[in-house]
Amino acid sequence: MAAPSPVTLAVIRAIDTVIDWSGKIVAWSCVPLIAANTYEVVSRYGFNEPTEWASEVTMFAYGSMFMLGAAYALLKGAHIRTDMLWEKFSNFTKGRIDLFAYLVLFYPSMLALFYFTGIRFLESMAINERSANTAWQPLVWPFRGAIPLTALLLMIQGVSEVLKVGHMARTGEVLVQHEKIEI
């Protein structure tokens, strides 16, 4: 079977490394989430002084963490797949199905998500949008920016995945096998 070019392997390694690191950095965003929740619980139940800001910090931190972790999940193979059918397919078939899905479904969807949420992010930033849910009124646009950034990270990881499944569709060989994370 034809081995992939050194450039292809270098591109895959570089993208996978960047996304792996971004996933680890995003995982650390659970620290402010836990800190805000802990502070709220102690304040509310220990001192009978609930906070106004903790629920918004929790919502923004969790939403951002969830969104920005999507590319890491793609890298690790943690997105949903119907394994009972998938495991019966040959590597050639898996490669062809994935290649089709990336090119026809994934990329158009991610481009649309990036475009439309990018416009909304820029509009939000231009007016310095703030949350109206509490008197605290935190800025909203940094968190709106997490959505187009998520689409961008997914498209970057998608390049690596297309190179991997393209090789599998041509040769039937799995190019890079990452450990899967179980959820």
PDB file of C-alpha atoms in Angstrom:
ATOM      1  CA  MET A   1       0.000   0.000   0.000  1.00  0.00           C
ATOM      2  CA  ALA A   2       1.109   3.555  -0.677  1.00  0.00           C
ATOM      3  CA  ALA A   3       2.489   5.356   2.333  1.00  0.00           C
ATOM      4  CA  PRO A   4       1.359   8.940   2.881  1.00  0.00           C
ATOM      5  CA  SER A   5       3.830  11.668   2.070  1.00  0.00           C
ATOM      6  CA  PRO A   6       6.001  13.101   4.844  1.00  0.00           C
ATOM      7  CA  VAL A   7       4.241  16.447   4.327  1.00  0.00           C
ATOM      8  CA  THR A   8       0.839  14.842   4.895  1.00  0.00           C
ATOM      9  CA  LEU A   9       2.070  13.186   8.080  1.00  0.00           C
ATOM     10  CA  ALA A  10       3.633  16.455   9.263  1.00  0.00           C
ATOM     11  CA  VAL A  11       0.389  18.356   8.659  1.00  0.00           C
ATOM     12  CA  ILE A  12      -1.618  15.723  10.529  1.00  0.00           C
ATOM     13  CA  ARG A  13       0.836  15.737  13.460  1.00  0.00           C
ATOM     14  CA  ALA A  14       0.896  19.546  13.631  1.00  0.00           C
ATOM     15  CA  ILE A  15      -2.888  19.928  13.566  1.00  0.00           C
ATOM     16  CA  ASP A  16      -3.461  17.088  16.025  1.00  0.00           C
ATOM     17  CA  THR A  17      -0.871  18.575  18.407  1.00  0.00           C
ATOM     18  CA  VAL A  18      -2.460  22.035  18.295  1.00  0.00           C
ATOM     19  CA  ILE A  19      -5.957  20.644  18.864  1.00  0.00           C
ATOM     20  CA  ASP A  20      -4.718  18.336  21.631  1.00  0.00           C
ATOM     21  CA  TRP A  21      -3.196  21.317  23.429  1.00  0.00           C
ATOM     22  CA  SER A  22      -6.291  23.458  22.856  1.00  0.00           C
ATOM     23  CA  GLY A  23      -8.408  20.702  24.392  1.00  0.00           C
ATOM     24  CA  LYS A  24      -6.184  20.560  27.448  1.00  0.00           C
ATOM     25  CA  ILE A  25      -6.295  24.339  27.828  1.00  0.00           C
ATOM     26  CA  VAL A  26     -10.086  24.352  27.485  1.00  0.00           C
ATOM     27  CA  ALA A  27     -10.309  21.617  30.121  1.00  0.00           C
ATOM     28  CA  TRP A  28      -8.776  24.045  32.593  1.00  0.00           C
ATOM     29  CA  SER A  29     -11.775  26.338  32.115  1.00  0.00           C
ATOM     30  CA  CYS A  30     -13.580  24.002  34.482  1.00  0.00           C
ATOM     31  CA  VAL A  31     -11.588  25.632  37.323  1.00  0.00           C
ATOM     32  CA  PRO A  32     -13.518  28.942  37.264  1.00  0.00           C
ATOM     33  CA  LEU A  33     -16.714  26.954  36.762  1.00  0.00           C
ATOM     34  CA  ILE A  34     -16.053  24.896  39.896  1.00  0.00           C
ATOM     35  CA  ALA A  35     -14.852  27.949  41.830  1.00  0.00           C
ATOM     36  CA  ALA A  36     -17.979  29.960  40.962  1.00  0.00           C
ATOM     37  CA  ASN A  37     -20.280  27.075  41.874  1.00  0.00           C
ATOM     38  CA  THR A  38     -18.435  26.430  45.134  1.00  0.00           C
ATOM     39  CA  TYR A  39     -18.545  30.111  46.055  1.00  0.00           C
ATOM     40  CA  GLU A  40     -22.273  30.247  45.277  1.00  0.00           C
ATOM     41  CA  VAL A  41     -23.090  27.156  47.335  1.00  0.00           C
ATOM     42  CA  VAL A  42     -21.084  28.382  50.348  1.00  0.00           C
ATOM     43  CA  SER A  43     -22.510  31.901  50.038  1.00  0.00           C
ATOM     44  CA  ARG A  44     -26.100  30.743  49.532  1.00  0.00           C
ATOM     45  CA  TYR A  45     -26.300  27.927  52.053  1.00  0.00           C
ATOM     46  CA  GLY A  46     -23.551  28.856  54.496  1.00  0.00           C
ATOM     47  CA  PHE A  47     -24.242  32.577  54.806  1.00  0.00           C
ATOM     48  CA  ASN A  48     -27.739  32.906  53.282  1.00  0.00           C
ATOM     49  CA  GLU A  49     -26.286  35.419  50.773  1.00  0.00           C
ATOM     50  CA  PRO A  50     -26.858  34.178  47.210  1.00  0.00           C
ATOM     51  CA  THR A  51     -24.824  35.842  44.472  1.00  0.00           C
ATOM     52  CA  GLU A  52     -26.104  37.476  41.304  1.00  0.00           C
ATOM     53  CA  TRP A  53     -23.123  36.627  39.141  1.00  0.00           C
ATOM     54  CA  ALA A  54     -22.429  32.933  39.839  1.00  0.00           C
ATOM     55  CA  SER A  55     -25.146  31.541  37.567  1.00  0.00           C
ATOM     56  CA  GLU A  56     -23.951  33.657  34.634  1.00  0.00           C
ATOM     57  CA  VAL A  57     -20.302  32.738  35.210  1.00  0.00           C
ATOM     58  CA  THR A  58     -21.371  29.097  35.337  1.00  0.00           C
ATOM     59  CA  MET A  59     -23.450  29.383  32.167  1.00  0.00           C
ATOM     60  CA  PHE A  60     -20.731  31.224  30.215  1.00  0.00           C
ATOM     61  CA  ALA A  61     -17.874  29.015  31.422  1.00  0.00           C
ATOM     62  CA  TYR A  62     -19.732  25.743  30.840  1.00  0.00           C
ATOM     63  CA  GLY A  63     -21.040  26.840  27.425  1.00  0.00           C
ATOM     64  CA  SER A  64     -17.596  27.955  26.306  1.00  0.00           C
ATOM     65  CA  MET A  65     -15.952  24.817  27.653  1.00  0.00           C
ATOM     66  CA  PHE A  66     -18.497  22.603  25.917  1.00  0.00           C
ATOM     67  CA  MET A  67     -18.196  24.392  22.580  1.00  0.00           C
ATOM     68  CA  LEU A  68     -14.426  24.829  22.514  1.00  0.00           C
ATOM     69  CA  GLY A  69     -13.884  21.192  23.466  1.00  0.00           C
ATOM     70  CA  ALA A  70     -15.637  19.952  20.312  1.00  0.00           C
ATOM     71  CA  ALA A  71     -12.480  19.880  18.166  1.00  0.00           C
ATOM     72  CA  TYR A  72     -10.668  17.909  20.879  1.00  0.00           C
ATOM     73  CA  ALA A  73     -13.584  15.474  20.939  1.00  0.00           C
ATOM     74  CA  LEU A  74     -13.307  15.118  17.137  1.00  0.00           C
ATOM     75  CA  LEU A  75      -9.579  14.420  17.461  1.00  0.00           C
ATOM     76  CA  LYS A  76     -10.211  11.732  20.082  1.00  0.00           C
ATOM     77  CA  GLY A  77     -13.130  10.117  18.243  1.00  0.00           C
ATOM     78  CA  ALA A  78     -15.602  10.985  20.993  1.00  0.00           C
ATOM     79  CA  HIS A  79     -18.445  12.207  18.785  1.00  0.00           C
ATOM     80  CA  ILE A  80     -21.471   9.976  18.433  1.00  0.00           C
ATOM     81  CA  ARG A  81     -21.348   7.192  15.885  1.00  0.00           C
ATOM     82  CA  THR A  82     -23.590   4.168  15.412  1.00  0.00           C
ATOM     83  CA  ASP A  83     -20.961   1.596  16.362  1.00  0.00           C
ATOM     84  CA  MET A  84     -23.199  -1.444  15.935  1.00  0.00           C
ATOM     85  CA  LEU A  85     -23.265  -0.726  12.191  1.00  0.00           C
ATOM     86  CA  TRP A  86     -19.912   1.019  11.844  1.00  0.00           C
ATOM     87  CA  GLU A  87     -17.803  -1.859  13.157  1.00  0.00           C
ATOM     88  CA  LYS A  88     -19.099  -4.166  10.415  1.00  0.00           C
ATOM     89  CA  PHE A  89     -17.750  -1.959   7.618  1.00  0.00           C
ATOM     90  CA  SER A  90     -14.320  -2.442   6.053  1.00  0.00           C
ATOM     91  CA  ASN A  91     -11.734   0.304   6.440  1.00  0.00           C
ATOM     92  CA  PHE A  92     -12.228   1.187   2.754  1.00  0.00           C
ATOM     93  CA  THR A  93     -15.961   1.696   3.347  1.00  0.00           C
ATOM     94  CA  LYS A  94     -15.387   3.627   6.582  1.00  0.00           C
ATOM     95  CA  GLY A  95     -12.925   5.892   4.818  1.00  0.00           C
ATOM     96  CA  ARG A  96     -15.283   6.559   1.932  1.00  0.00           C
ATOM     97  CA  ILE A  97     -18.270   7.243   4.192  1.00  0.00           C
ATOM     98  CA  ASP A  98     -16.249   9.581   6.413  1.00  0.00           C
ATOM     99  CA  LEU A  99     -14.680  11.376   3.457  1.00  0.00           C
ATOM    100  CA  PHE A 100     -18.124  11.957   1.942  1.00  0.00           C
ATOM    101  CA  ALA A 101     -19.503  13.113   5.306  1.00  0.00           C
ATOM    102  CA  TYR A 102     -16.647  15.562   5.876  1.00  0.00           C
ATOM    103  CA  LEU A 103     -16.765  17.058   2.395  1.00  0.00           C
ATOM    104  CA  VAL A 104     -20.536  17.163   1.856  1.00  0.00           C
ATOM    105  CA  LEU A 105     -21.950  17.569   5.377  1.00  0.00           C
ATOM    106  CA  PHE A 106     -19.278  18.655   7.861  1.00  0.00           C
ATOM    107  CA  TYR A 107     -17.492  21.441   5.974  1.00  0.00           C
ATOM    108  CA  PRO A 108     -20.602  23.171   4.595  1.00  0.00           C
ATOM    109  CA  SER A 109     -22.160  23.080   8.082  1.00  0.00           C
ATOM    110  CA  MET A 110     -19.027  24.406   9.770  1.00  0.00           C
ATOM    111  CA  LEU A 111     -18.606  27.148   7.161  1.00  0.00           C
ATOM    112  CA  ALA A 112     -22.224  28.251   7.699  1.00  0.00           C
ATOM    113  CA  LEU A 113     -21.816  28.107  11.487  1.00  0.00           C
ATOM    114  CA  PHE A 114     -18.597  30.126  11.281  1.00  0.00           C
ATOM    115  CA  TYR A 115     -20.085  32.722   8.950  1.00  0.00           C
ATOM    116  CA  PHE A 116     -23.396  33.359  10.707  1.00  0.00           C
ATOM    117  CA  THR A 117     -22.077  33.217  14.267  1.00  0.00           C
ATOM    118  CA  GLY A 118     -19.073  35.284  13.241  1.00  0.00           C
ATOM    119  CA  ILE A 119     -21.417  38.035  12.041  1.00  0.00           C
ATOM    120  CA  ARG A 120     -23.352  37.873  15.311  1.00  0.00           C
ATOM    121  CA  PHE A 121     -20.108  37.976  17.305  1.00  0.00           C
ATOM    122  CA  LEU A 122     -18.883  41.062  15.425  1.00  0.00           C
ATOM    123  CA  GLU A 123     -22.245  42.797  15.909  1.00  0.00           C
ATOM    124  CA  SER A 124     -22.177  41.964  19.614  1.00  0.00           C
ATOM    125  CA  MET A 125     -18.626  43.266  19.926  1.00  0.00           C
ATOM    126  CA  ALA A 126     -19.459  46.471  18.041  1.00  0.00           C
ATOM    127  CA  ILE A 127     -22.227  47.373  20.498  1.00  0.00           C
ATOM    128  CA  ASN A 128     -20.294  46.052  23.516  1.00  0.00           C
ATOM    129  CA  GLU A 129     -23.230  43.759  24.276  1.00  0.00           C
ATOM    130  CA  ARG A 130     -23.878  42.953  27.913  1.00  0.00           C
ATOM    131  CA  SER A 131     -26.130  40.454  29.624  1.00  0.00           C
ATOM    132  CA  ALA A 132     -29.387  41.908  30.903  1.00  0.00           C
ATOM    133  CA  ASN A 133     -30.114  38.985  33.246  1.00  0.00           C
ATOM    134  CA  THR A 134     -28.535  40.496  36.366  1.00  0.00           C
ATOM    135  CA  ALA A 135     -27.355  43.839  37.704  1.00  0.00           C
ATOM    136  CA  TRP A 136     -23.801  42.574  37.168  1.00  0.00           C
ATOM    137  CA  GLN A 137     -24.270  42.777  33.365  1.00  0.00           C
ATOM    138  CA  PRO A 138     -21.127  41.000  32.133  1.00  0.00           C
ATOM    139  CA  LEU A 139     -19.935  41.368  28.559  1.00  0.00           C
ATOM    140  CA  VAL A 140     -21.531  38.811  26.270  1.00  0.00           C
ATOM    141  CA  TRP A 141     -19.451  39.182  23.100  1.00  0.00           C
ATOM    142  CA  PRO A 142     -16.417  37.220  24.359  1.00  0.00           C
ATOM    143  CA  PHE A 143     -18.674  34.233  24.885  1.00  0.00           C
ATOM    144  CA  ARG A 144     -20.417  34.729  21.558  1.00  0.00           C
ATOM    145  CA  GLY A 145     -16.936  34.532  20.052  1.00  0.00           C
ATOM    146  CA  ALA A 146     -16.592  30.968  21.343  1.00  0.00           C
ATOM    147  CA  ILE A 147     -19.029  29.736  18.689  1.00  0.00           C
ATOM    148  CA  PRO A 148     -17.196  30.863  15.523  1.00  0.00           C
ATOM    149  CA  LEU A 149     -13.908  29.910  17.216  1.00  0.00           C
ATOM    150  CA  THR A 150     -15.360  26.437  17.769  1.00  0.00           C
ATOM    151  CA  ALA A 151     -16.302  26.196  14.079  1.00  0.00           C
ATOM    152  CA  LEU A 152     -12.787  27.324  13.113  1.00  0.00           C
ATOM    153  CA  LEU A 153     -11.115  24.760  15.402  1.00  0.00           C
ATOM    154  CA  LEU A 154     -13.412  22.039  14.069  1.00  0.00           C
ATOM    155  CA  MET A 155     -12.558  22.967  10.467  1.00  0.00           C
ATOM    156  CA  ILE A 156      -8.836  22.876  11.285  1.00  0.00           C
ATOM    157  CA  GLN A 157      -9.171  19.457  12.918  1.00  0.00           C
ATOM    158  CA  GLY A 158     -11.342  18.470   9.956  1.00  0.00           C
ATOM    159  CA  VAL A 159      -8.335  18.945   7.657  1.00  0.00           C
ATOM    160  CA  SER A 160      -6.426  16.361   9.678  1.00  0.00           C
ATOM    161  CA  GLU A 161      -9.410  14.012   9.680  1.00  0.00           C
ATOM    162  CA  VAL A 162      -9.932  14.367   5.910  1.00  0.00           C
ATOM    163  CA  LEU A 163      -6.271  13.508   5.321  1.00  0.00           C
ATOM    164  CA  LYS A 164      -6.630  10.439   7.577  1.00  0.00           C
ATOM    165  CA  VAL A 165      -9.883   9.154   6.080  1.00  0.00           C
ATOM    166  CA  GLY A 166      -8.719   9.981   2.546  1.00  0.00           C
ATOM    167  CA  HIS A 167      -5.775   7.681   3.120  1.00  0.00           C
ATOM    168  CA  MET A 168      -8.084   5.036   4.581  1.00  0.00           C
ATOM    169  CA  ALA A 169     -10.475   5.342   1.607  1.00  0.00           C
ATOM    170  CA  ARG A 170      -7.548   4.812  -0.822  1.00  0.00           C
ATOM    171  CA  THR A 171      -5.585   2.128   1.002  1.00  0.00           C
ATOM    172  CA  GLY A 172      -7.813   0.595   3.660  1.00  0.00           C
ATOM    173  CA  GLU A 173      -5.149   1.397   6.245  1.00  0.00           C
ATOM    174  CA  VAL A 174      -5.802   3.370   9.412  1.00  0.00           C
ATOM    175  CA  LEU A 175      -3.191   6.125   9.359  1.00  0.00           C
ATOM    176  CA  VAL A 176      -3.297   7.431  12.919  1.00  0.00           C
ATOM    177  CA  GLN A 177      -5.012   5.692  15.790  1.00  0.00           C
ATOM    178  CA  HIS A 178      -5.693   7.945  18.778  1.00  0.00           C
ATOM    179  CA  GLU A 179      -6.883   6.652  22.082  1.00  0.00           C
ATOM    180  CA  LYS A 180     -10.612   7.176  22.336  1.00  0.00           C
ATOM    181  CA  ILE A 181     -12.056   8.889  25.349  1.00  0.00           C
ATOM    182  CA  GLU A 182     -15.021   7.098  26.822  1.00  0.00           C
ATOM    183  CA  ILE A 183     -17.952   9.183  27.917  1.00  0.00           C
TER     184      ILE A 183
END
